[in-house]
PDB file of C-alpha atoms in Angstrom:
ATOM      1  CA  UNK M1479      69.301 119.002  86.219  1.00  0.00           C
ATOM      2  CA  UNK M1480      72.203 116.979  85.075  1.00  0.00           C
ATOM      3  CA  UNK M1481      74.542 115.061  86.856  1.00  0.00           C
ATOM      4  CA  UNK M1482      77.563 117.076  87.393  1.00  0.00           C
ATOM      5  CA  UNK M1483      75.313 119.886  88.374  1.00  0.00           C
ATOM      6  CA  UNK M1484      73.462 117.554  91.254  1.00  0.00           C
ATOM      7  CA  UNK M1485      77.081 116.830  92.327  1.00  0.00           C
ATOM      8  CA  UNK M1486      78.213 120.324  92.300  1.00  0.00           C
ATOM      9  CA  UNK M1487      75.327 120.906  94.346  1.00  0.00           C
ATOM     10  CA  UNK M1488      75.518 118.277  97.072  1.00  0.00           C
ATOM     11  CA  UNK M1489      79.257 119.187  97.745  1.00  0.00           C
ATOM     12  CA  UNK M1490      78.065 122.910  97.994  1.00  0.00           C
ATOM     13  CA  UNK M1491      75.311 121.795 100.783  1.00  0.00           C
ATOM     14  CA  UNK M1492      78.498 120.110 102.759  1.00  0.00           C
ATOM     15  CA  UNK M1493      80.104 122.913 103.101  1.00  0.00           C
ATOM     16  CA  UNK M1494      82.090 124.320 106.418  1.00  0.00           C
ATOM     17  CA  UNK M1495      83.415 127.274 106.345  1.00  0.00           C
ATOM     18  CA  UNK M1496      85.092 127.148 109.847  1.00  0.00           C
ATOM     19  CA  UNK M1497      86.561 124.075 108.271  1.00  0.00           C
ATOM     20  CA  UNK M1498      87.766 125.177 105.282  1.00  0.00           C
ATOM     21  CA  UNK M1499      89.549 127.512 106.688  1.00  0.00           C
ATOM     22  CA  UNK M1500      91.852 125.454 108.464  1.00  0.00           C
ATOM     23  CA  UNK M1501      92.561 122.893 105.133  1.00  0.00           C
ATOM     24  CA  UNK M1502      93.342 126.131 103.484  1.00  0.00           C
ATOM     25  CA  UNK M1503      96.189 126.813 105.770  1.00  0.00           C
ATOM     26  CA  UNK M1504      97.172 122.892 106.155  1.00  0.00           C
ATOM     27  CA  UNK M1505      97.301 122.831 102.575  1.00  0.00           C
ATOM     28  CA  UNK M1506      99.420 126.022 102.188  1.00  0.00           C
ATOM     29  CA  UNK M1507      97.390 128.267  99.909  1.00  0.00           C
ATOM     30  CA  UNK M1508      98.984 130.983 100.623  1.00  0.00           C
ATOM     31  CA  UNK M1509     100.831 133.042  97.881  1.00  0.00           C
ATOM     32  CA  UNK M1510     104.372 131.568  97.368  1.00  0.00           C
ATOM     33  CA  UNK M1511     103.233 128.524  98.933  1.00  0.00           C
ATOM     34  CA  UNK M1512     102.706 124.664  97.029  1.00  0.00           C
ATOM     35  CA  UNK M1513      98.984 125.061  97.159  1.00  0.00           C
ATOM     36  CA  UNK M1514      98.112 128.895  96.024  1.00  0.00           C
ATOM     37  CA  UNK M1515      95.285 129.648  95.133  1.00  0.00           C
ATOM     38  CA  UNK M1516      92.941 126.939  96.090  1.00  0.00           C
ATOM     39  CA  UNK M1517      90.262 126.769  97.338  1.00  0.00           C
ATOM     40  CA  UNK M1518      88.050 124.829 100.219  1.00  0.00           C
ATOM     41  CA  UNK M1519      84.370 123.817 100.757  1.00  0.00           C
ATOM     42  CA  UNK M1520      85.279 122.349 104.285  1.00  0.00           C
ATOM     43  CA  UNK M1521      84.032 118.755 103.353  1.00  0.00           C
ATOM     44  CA  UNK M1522      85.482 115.631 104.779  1.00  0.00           C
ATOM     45  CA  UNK M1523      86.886 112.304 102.850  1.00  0.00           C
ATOM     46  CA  UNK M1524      84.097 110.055 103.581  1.00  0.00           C
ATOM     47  CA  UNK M1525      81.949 112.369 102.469  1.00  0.00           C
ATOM     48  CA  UNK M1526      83.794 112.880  99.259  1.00  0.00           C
ATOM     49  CA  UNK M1527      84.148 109.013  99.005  1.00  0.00           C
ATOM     50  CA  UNK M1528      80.076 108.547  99.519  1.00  0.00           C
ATOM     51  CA  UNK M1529      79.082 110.741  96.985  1.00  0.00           C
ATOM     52  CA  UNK M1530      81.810 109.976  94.198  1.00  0.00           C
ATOM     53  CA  UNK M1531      80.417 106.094  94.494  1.00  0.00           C
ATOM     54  CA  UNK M1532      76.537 107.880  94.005  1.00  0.00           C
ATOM     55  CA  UNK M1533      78.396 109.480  91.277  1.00  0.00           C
ATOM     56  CA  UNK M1534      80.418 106.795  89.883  1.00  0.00           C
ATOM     57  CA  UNK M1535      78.858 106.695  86.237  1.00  0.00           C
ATOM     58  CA  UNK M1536      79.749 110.226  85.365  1.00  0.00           C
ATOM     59  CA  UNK M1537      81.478 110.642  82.304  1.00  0.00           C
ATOM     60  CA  UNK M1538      84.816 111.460  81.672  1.00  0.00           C
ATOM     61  CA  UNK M1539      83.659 114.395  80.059  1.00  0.00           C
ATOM     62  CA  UNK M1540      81.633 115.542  82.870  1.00  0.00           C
ATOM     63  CA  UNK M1541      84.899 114.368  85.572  1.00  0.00           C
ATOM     64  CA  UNK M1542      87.364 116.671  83.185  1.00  0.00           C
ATOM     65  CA  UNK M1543      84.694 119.924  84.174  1.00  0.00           C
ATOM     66  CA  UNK M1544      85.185 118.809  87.896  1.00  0.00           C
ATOM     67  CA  UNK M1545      88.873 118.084  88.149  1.00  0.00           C
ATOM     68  CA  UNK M1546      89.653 121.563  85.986  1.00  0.00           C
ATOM     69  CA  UNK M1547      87.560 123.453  88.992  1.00  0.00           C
ATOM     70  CA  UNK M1548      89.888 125.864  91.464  1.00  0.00           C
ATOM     71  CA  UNK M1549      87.749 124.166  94.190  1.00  0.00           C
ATOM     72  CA  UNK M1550      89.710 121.316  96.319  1.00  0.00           C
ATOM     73  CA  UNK M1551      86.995 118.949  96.754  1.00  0.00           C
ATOM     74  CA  UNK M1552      85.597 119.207  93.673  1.00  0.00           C
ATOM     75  CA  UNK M1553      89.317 117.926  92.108  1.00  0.00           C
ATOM     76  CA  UNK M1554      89.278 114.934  94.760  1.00  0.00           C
ATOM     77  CA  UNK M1555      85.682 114.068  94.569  1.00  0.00           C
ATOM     78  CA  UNK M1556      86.477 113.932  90.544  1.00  0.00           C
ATOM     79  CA  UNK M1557      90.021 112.077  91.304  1.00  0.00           C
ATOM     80  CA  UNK M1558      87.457 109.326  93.154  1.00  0.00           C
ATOM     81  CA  UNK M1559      85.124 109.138  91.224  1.00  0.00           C
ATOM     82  CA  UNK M1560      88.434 107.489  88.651  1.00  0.00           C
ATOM     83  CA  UNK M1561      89.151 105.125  91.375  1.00  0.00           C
ATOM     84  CA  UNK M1562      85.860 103.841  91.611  1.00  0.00           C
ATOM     85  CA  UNK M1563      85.214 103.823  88.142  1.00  0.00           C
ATOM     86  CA  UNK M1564      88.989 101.957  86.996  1.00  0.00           C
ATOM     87  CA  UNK M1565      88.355  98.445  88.530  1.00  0.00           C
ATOM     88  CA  UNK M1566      85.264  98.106  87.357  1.00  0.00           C
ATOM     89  CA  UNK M1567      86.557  98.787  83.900  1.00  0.00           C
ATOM     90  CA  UNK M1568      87.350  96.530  80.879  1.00  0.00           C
ATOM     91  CA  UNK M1569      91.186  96.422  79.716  1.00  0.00           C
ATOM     92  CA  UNK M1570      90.082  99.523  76.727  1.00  0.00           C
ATOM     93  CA  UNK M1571      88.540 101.622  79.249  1.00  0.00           C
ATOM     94  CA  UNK M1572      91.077 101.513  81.627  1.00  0.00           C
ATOM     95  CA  UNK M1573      93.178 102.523  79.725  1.00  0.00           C
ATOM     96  CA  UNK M1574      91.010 105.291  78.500  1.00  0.00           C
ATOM     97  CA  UNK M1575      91.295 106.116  82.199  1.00  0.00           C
ATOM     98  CA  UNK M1576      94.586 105.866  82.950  1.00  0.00           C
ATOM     99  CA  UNK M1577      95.058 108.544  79.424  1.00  0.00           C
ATOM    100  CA  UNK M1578      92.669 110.802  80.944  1.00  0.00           C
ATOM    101  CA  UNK M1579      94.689 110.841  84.095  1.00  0.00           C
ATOM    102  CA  UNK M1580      98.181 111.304  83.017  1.00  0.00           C
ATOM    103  CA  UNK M1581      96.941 114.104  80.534  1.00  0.00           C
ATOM    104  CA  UNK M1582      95.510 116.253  83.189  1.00  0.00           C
ATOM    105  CA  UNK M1583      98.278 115.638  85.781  1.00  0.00           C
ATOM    106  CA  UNK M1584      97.740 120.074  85.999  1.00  0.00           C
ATOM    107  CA  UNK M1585      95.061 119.514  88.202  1.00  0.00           C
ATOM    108  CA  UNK M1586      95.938 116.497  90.030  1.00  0.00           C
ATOM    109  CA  UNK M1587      98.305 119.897  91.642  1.00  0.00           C
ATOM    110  CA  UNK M1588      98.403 119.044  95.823  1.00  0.00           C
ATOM    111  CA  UNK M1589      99.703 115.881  97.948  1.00  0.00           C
ATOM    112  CA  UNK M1590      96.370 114.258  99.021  1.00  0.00           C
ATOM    113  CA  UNK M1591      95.014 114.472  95.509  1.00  0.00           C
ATOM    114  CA  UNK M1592      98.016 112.665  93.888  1.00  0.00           C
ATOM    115  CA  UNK M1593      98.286 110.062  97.224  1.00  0.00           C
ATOM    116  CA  UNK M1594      94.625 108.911  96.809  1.00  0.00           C
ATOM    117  CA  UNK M1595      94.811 107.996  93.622  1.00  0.00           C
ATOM    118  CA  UNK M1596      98.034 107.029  91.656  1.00  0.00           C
ATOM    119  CA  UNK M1597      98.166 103.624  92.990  1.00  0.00           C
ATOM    120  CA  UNK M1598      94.546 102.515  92.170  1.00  0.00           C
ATOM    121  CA  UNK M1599      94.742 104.088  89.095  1.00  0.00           C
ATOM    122  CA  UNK M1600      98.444 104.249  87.462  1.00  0.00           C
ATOM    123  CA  UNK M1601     100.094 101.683  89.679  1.00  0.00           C
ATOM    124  CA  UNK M1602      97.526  99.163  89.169  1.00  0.00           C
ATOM    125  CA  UNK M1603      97.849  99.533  85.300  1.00  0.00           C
ATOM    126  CA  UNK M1604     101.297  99.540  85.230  1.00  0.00           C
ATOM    127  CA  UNK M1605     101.757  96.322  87.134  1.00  0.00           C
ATOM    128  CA  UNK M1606     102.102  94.385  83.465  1.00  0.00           C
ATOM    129  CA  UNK M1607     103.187  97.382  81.797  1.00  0.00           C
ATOM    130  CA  UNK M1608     105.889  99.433  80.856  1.00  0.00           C
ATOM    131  CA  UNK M1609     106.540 102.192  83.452  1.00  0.00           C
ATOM    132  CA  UNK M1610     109.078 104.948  81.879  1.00  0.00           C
ATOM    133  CA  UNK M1611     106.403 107.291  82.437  1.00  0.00           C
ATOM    134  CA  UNK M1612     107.532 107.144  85.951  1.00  0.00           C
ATOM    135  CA  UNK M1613     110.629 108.278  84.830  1.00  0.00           C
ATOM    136  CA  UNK M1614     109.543 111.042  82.363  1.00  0.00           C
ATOM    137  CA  UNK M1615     107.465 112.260  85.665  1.00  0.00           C
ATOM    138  CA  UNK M1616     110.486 111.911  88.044  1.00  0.00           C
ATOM    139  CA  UNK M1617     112.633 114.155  85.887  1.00  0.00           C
ATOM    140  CA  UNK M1618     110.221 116.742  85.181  1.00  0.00           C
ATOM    141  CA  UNK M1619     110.240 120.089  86.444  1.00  0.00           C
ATOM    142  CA  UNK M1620     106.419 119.560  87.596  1.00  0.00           C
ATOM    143  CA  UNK M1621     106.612 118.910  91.516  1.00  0.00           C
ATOM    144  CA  UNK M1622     102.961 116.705  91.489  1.00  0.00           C
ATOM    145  CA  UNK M1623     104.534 114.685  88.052  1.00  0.00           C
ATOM    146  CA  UNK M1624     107.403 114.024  90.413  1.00  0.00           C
ATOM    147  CA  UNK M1625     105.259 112.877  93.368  1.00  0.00           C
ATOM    148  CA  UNK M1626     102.859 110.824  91.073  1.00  0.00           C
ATOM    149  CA  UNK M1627     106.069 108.993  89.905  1.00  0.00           C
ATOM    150  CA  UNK M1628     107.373 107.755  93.469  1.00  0.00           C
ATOM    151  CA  UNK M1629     103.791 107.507  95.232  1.00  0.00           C
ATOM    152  CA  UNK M1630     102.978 105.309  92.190  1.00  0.00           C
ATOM    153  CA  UNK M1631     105.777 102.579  93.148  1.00  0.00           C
ATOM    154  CA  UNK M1632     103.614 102.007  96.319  1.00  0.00           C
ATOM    155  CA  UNK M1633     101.846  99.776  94.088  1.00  0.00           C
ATOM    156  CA  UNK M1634     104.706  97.519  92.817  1.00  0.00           C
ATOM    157  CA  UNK M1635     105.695  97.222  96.320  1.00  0.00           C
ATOM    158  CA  UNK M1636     103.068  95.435  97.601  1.00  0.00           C
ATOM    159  CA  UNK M1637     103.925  92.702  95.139  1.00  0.00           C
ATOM    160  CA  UNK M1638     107.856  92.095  95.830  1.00  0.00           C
ATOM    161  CA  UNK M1639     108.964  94.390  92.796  1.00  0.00           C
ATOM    162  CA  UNK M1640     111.356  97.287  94.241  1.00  0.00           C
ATOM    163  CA  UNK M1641     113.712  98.152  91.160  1.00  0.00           C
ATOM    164  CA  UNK M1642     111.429 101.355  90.403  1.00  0.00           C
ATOM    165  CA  UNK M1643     110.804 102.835  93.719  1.00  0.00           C
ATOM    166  CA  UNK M1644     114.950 102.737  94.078  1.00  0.00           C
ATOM    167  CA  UNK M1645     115.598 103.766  90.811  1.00  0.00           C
ATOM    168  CA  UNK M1646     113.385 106.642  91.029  1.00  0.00           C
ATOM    169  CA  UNK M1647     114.430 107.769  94.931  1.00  0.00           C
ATOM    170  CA  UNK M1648     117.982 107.489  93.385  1.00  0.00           C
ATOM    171  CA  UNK M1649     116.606 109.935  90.266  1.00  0.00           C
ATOM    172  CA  UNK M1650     114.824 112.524  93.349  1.00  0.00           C
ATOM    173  CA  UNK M1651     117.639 112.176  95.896  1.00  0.00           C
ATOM    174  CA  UNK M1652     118.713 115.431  95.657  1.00  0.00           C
ATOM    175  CA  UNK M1653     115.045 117.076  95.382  1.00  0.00           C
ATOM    176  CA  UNK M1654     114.396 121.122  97.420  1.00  0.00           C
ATOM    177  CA  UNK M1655     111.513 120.277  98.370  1.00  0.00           C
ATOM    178  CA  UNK M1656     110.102 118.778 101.602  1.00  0.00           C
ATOM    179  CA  UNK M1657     107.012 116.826  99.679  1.00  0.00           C
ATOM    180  CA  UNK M1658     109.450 114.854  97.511  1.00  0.00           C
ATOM    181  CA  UNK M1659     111.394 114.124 100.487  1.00  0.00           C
ATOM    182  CA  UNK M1660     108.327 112.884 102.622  1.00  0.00           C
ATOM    183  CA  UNK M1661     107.023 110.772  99.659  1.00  0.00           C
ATOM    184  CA  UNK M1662     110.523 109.068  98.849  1.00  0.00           C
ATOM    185  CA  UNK M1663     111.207 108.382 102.233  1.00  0.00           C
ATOM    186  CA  UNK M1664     107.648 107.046 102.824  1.00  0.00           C
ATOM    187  CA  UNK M1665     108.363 104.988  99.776  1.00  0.00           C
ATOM    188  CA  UNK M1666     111.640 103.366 100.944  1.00  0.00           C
ATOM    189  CA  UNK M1667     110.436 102.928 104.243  1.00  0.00           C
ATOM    190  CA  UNK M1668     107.890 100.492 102.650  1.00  0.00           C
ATOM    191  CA  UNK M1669     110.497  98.458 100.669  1.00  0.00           C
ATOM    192  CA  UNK M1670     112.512  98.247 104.052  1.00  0.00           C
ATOM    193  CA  UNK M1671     109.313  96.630 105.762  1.00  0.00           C
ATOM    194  CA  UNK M1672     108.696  94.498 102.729  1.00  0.00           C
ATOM    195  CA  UNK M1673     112.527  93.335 102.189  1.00  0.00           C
ATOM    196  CA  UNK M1674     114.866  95.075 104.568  1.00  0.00           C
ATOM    197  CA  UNK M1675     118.375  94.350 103.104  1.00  0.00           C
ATOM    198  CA  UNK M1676     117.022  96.931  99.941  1.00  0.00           C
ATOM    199  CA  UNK M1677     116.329  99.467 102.072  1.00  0.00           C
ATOM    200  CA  UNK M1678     119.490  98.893 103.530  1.00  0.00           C
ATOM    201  CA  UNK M1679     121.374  98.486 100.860  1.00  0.00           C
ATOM    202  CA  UNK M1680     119.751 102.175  99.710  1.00  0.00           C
ATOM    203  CA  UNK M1681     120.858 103.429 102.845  1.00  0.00           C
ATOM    204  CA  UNK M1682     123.961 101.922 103.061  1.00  0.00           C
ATOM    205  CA  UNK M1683     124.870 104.390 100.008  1.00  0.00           C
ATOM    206  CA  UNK M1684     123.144 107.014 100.039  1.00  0.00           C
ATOM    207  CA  UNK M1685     122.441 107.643 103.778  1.00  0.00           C
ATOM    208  CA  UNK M1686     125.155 110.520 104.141  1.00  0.00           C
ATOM    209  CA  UNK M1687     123.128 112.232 101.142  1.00  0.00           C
ATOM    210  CA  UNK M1688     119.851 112.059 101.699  1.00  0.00           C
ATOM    211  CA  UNK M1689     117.478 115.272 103.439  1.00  0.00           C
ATOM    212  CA  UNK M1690     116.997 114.815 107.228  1.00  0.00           C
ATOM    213  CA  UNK M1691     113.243 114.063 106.547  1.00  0.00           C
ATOM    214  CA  UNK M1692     113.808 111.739 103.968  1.00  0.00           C
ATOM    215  CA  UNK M1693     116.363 109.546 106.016  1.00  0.00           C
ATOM    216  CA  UNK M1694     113.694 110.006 109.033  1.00  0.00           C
ATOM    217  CA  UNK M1695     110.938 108.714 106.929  1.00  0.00           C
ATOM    218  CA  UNK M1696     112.993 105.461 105.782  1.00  0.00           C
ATOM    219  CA  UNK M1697     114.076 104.398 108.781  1.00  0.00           C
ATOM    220  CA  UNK M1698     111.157 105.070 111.352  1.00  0.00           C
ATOM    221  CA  UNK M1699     110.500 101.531 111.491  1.00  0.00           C
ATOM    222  CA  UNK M1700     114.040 100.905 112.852  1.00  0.00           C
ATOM    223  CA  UNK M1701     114.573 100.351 116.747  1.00  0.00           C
ATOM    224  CA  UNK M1702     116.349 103.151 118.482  1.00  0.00           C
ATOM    225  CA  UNK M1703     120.048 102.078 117.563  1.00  0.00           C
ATOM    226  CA  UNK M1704     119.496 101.596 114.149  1.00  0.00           C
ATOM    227  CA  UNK M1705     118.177 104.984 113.450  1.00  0.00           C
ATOM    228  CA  UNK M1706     120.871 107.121 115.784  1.00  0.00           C
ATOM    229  CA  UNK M1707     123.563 105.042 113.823  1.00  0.00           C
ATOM    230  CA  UNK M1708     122.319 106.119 110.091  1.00  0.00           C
ATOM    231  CA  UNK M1709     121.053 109.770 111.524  1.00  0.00           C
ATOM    232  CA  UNK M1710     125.041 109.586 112.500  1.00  0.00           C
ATOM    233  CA  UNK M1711     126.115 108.588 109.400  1.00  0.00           C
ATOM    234  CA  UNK M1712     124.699 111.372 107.746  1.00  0.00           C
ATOM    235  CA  UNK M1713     125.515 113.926 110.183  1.00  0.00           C
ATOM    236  CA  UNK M1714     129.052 112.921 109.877  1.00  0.00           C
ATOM    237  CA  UNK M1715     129.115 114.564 106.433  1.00  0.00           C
ATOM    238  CA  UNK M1716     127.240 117.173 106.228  1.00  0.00           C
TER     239      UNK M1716
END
């Protein structure tokens, strides 16, 4: 029995239906919703995480089969497997990795599956590298591009570098939907904690603009004051 097949399995022997139930309507598969059409075994994270590092040395190949499957877990155990494998990678096959993963951004298609691994993967890459692929993904029309694009930034922030995660919440300010607003505000909320006058500046500017959730997100590390005065500021004007 090969690989993929053993891992198919193992995932199948984890499964919970009671559970998978409940991530199908947390993950809103219903029809006209973000995440139609998928499906759920029911398995937990950790569980996911402990068999992707058993399966770590699957090929690319063998990942592409599991990411392109309609079940949920199979896509995340796949998207961890990636994470696992990228660090221990030498500079050509990373970036054989980091190809793989911004060609089949189609499956990479709900918010966990893009949060768990754009940083390790595309953020860590892109740390020395040129990033207008951010920006191609920002101004697609693809709502997970979009999300890989901000969520990505997470990366740069850790290391004092803010320019993209601004330039990019300027670029999805305006966004429809409430998964671009989480993520951007989730974003510049990080900046803020990291160096507050750029989140404030942001705010300072675009405050009366941005989506309730959005502006909530930013500024939930803010005392009391602070967060009535820019909630103000944007009710004032809209």
């Amino acid at each position: 029995m090969d690989k993929l097949t053993q891992l198919k399995n193992k995932l199948k022997s984890l499964e919970d239906l009671e559970k998978a139930k409940t991530l199908s309507r947390f993950f809103k598969t219903g029809k006209g919703e973000y995440g139609e059409g998928d499906r759920f075994l029911g398995i937990t994270v950790p569980a996911q995480r402990k068999l992707a590092k058993e399966f770590v040395s699957l090929e690319l190949s063998e990942i592409e089969q599991l990411l392109a499957s309609q079940i949920h877990e199979h896509r995340l155990t796949a998207l961890l497997i990636l994470t696992y494998q990228f660090p221990k990678a030498n500079a050509i096959e990373q970036a054989e990795i980091v190809r793989f993963y911004l060609a089949h951004t189609q499956w990479i298609n709900n918010w966990d599956l893009v949060d768990v691994s754009c940083r390790p993967i595309v953020g860590v890459y892109l740390l020395e590298r040129d990033r207008s692929i951010l920006y191609e993904f920002a101004h697609s029309q693809n709502l997970w591009q979009q999300r890989i694009a901000i969520i990505t930034t997470g990366e740069f922030i850790k290391y004092g570098q803010f320019t993209d995660t601004i330039a990019i919440a300027e670029i999805l300010l305006h966004h429809s939907h409430d998964l671009i607003h989480k993520a951007v505000g989730w974003m510049l909320r990080e900046v803020g904690k990291k160096e507050r006058p750029v989140l404030e500046a942001f705010l300072n500017r675009y405050a009366s603009q941005m989506p309730r959730t959005m502006l909530r997100y930013a500024i939930e590390h803010f005392n009391d004051a602070e967060r009535k005065s820019y909630l103000h500021l944007r009710n004032g004007t809209n």
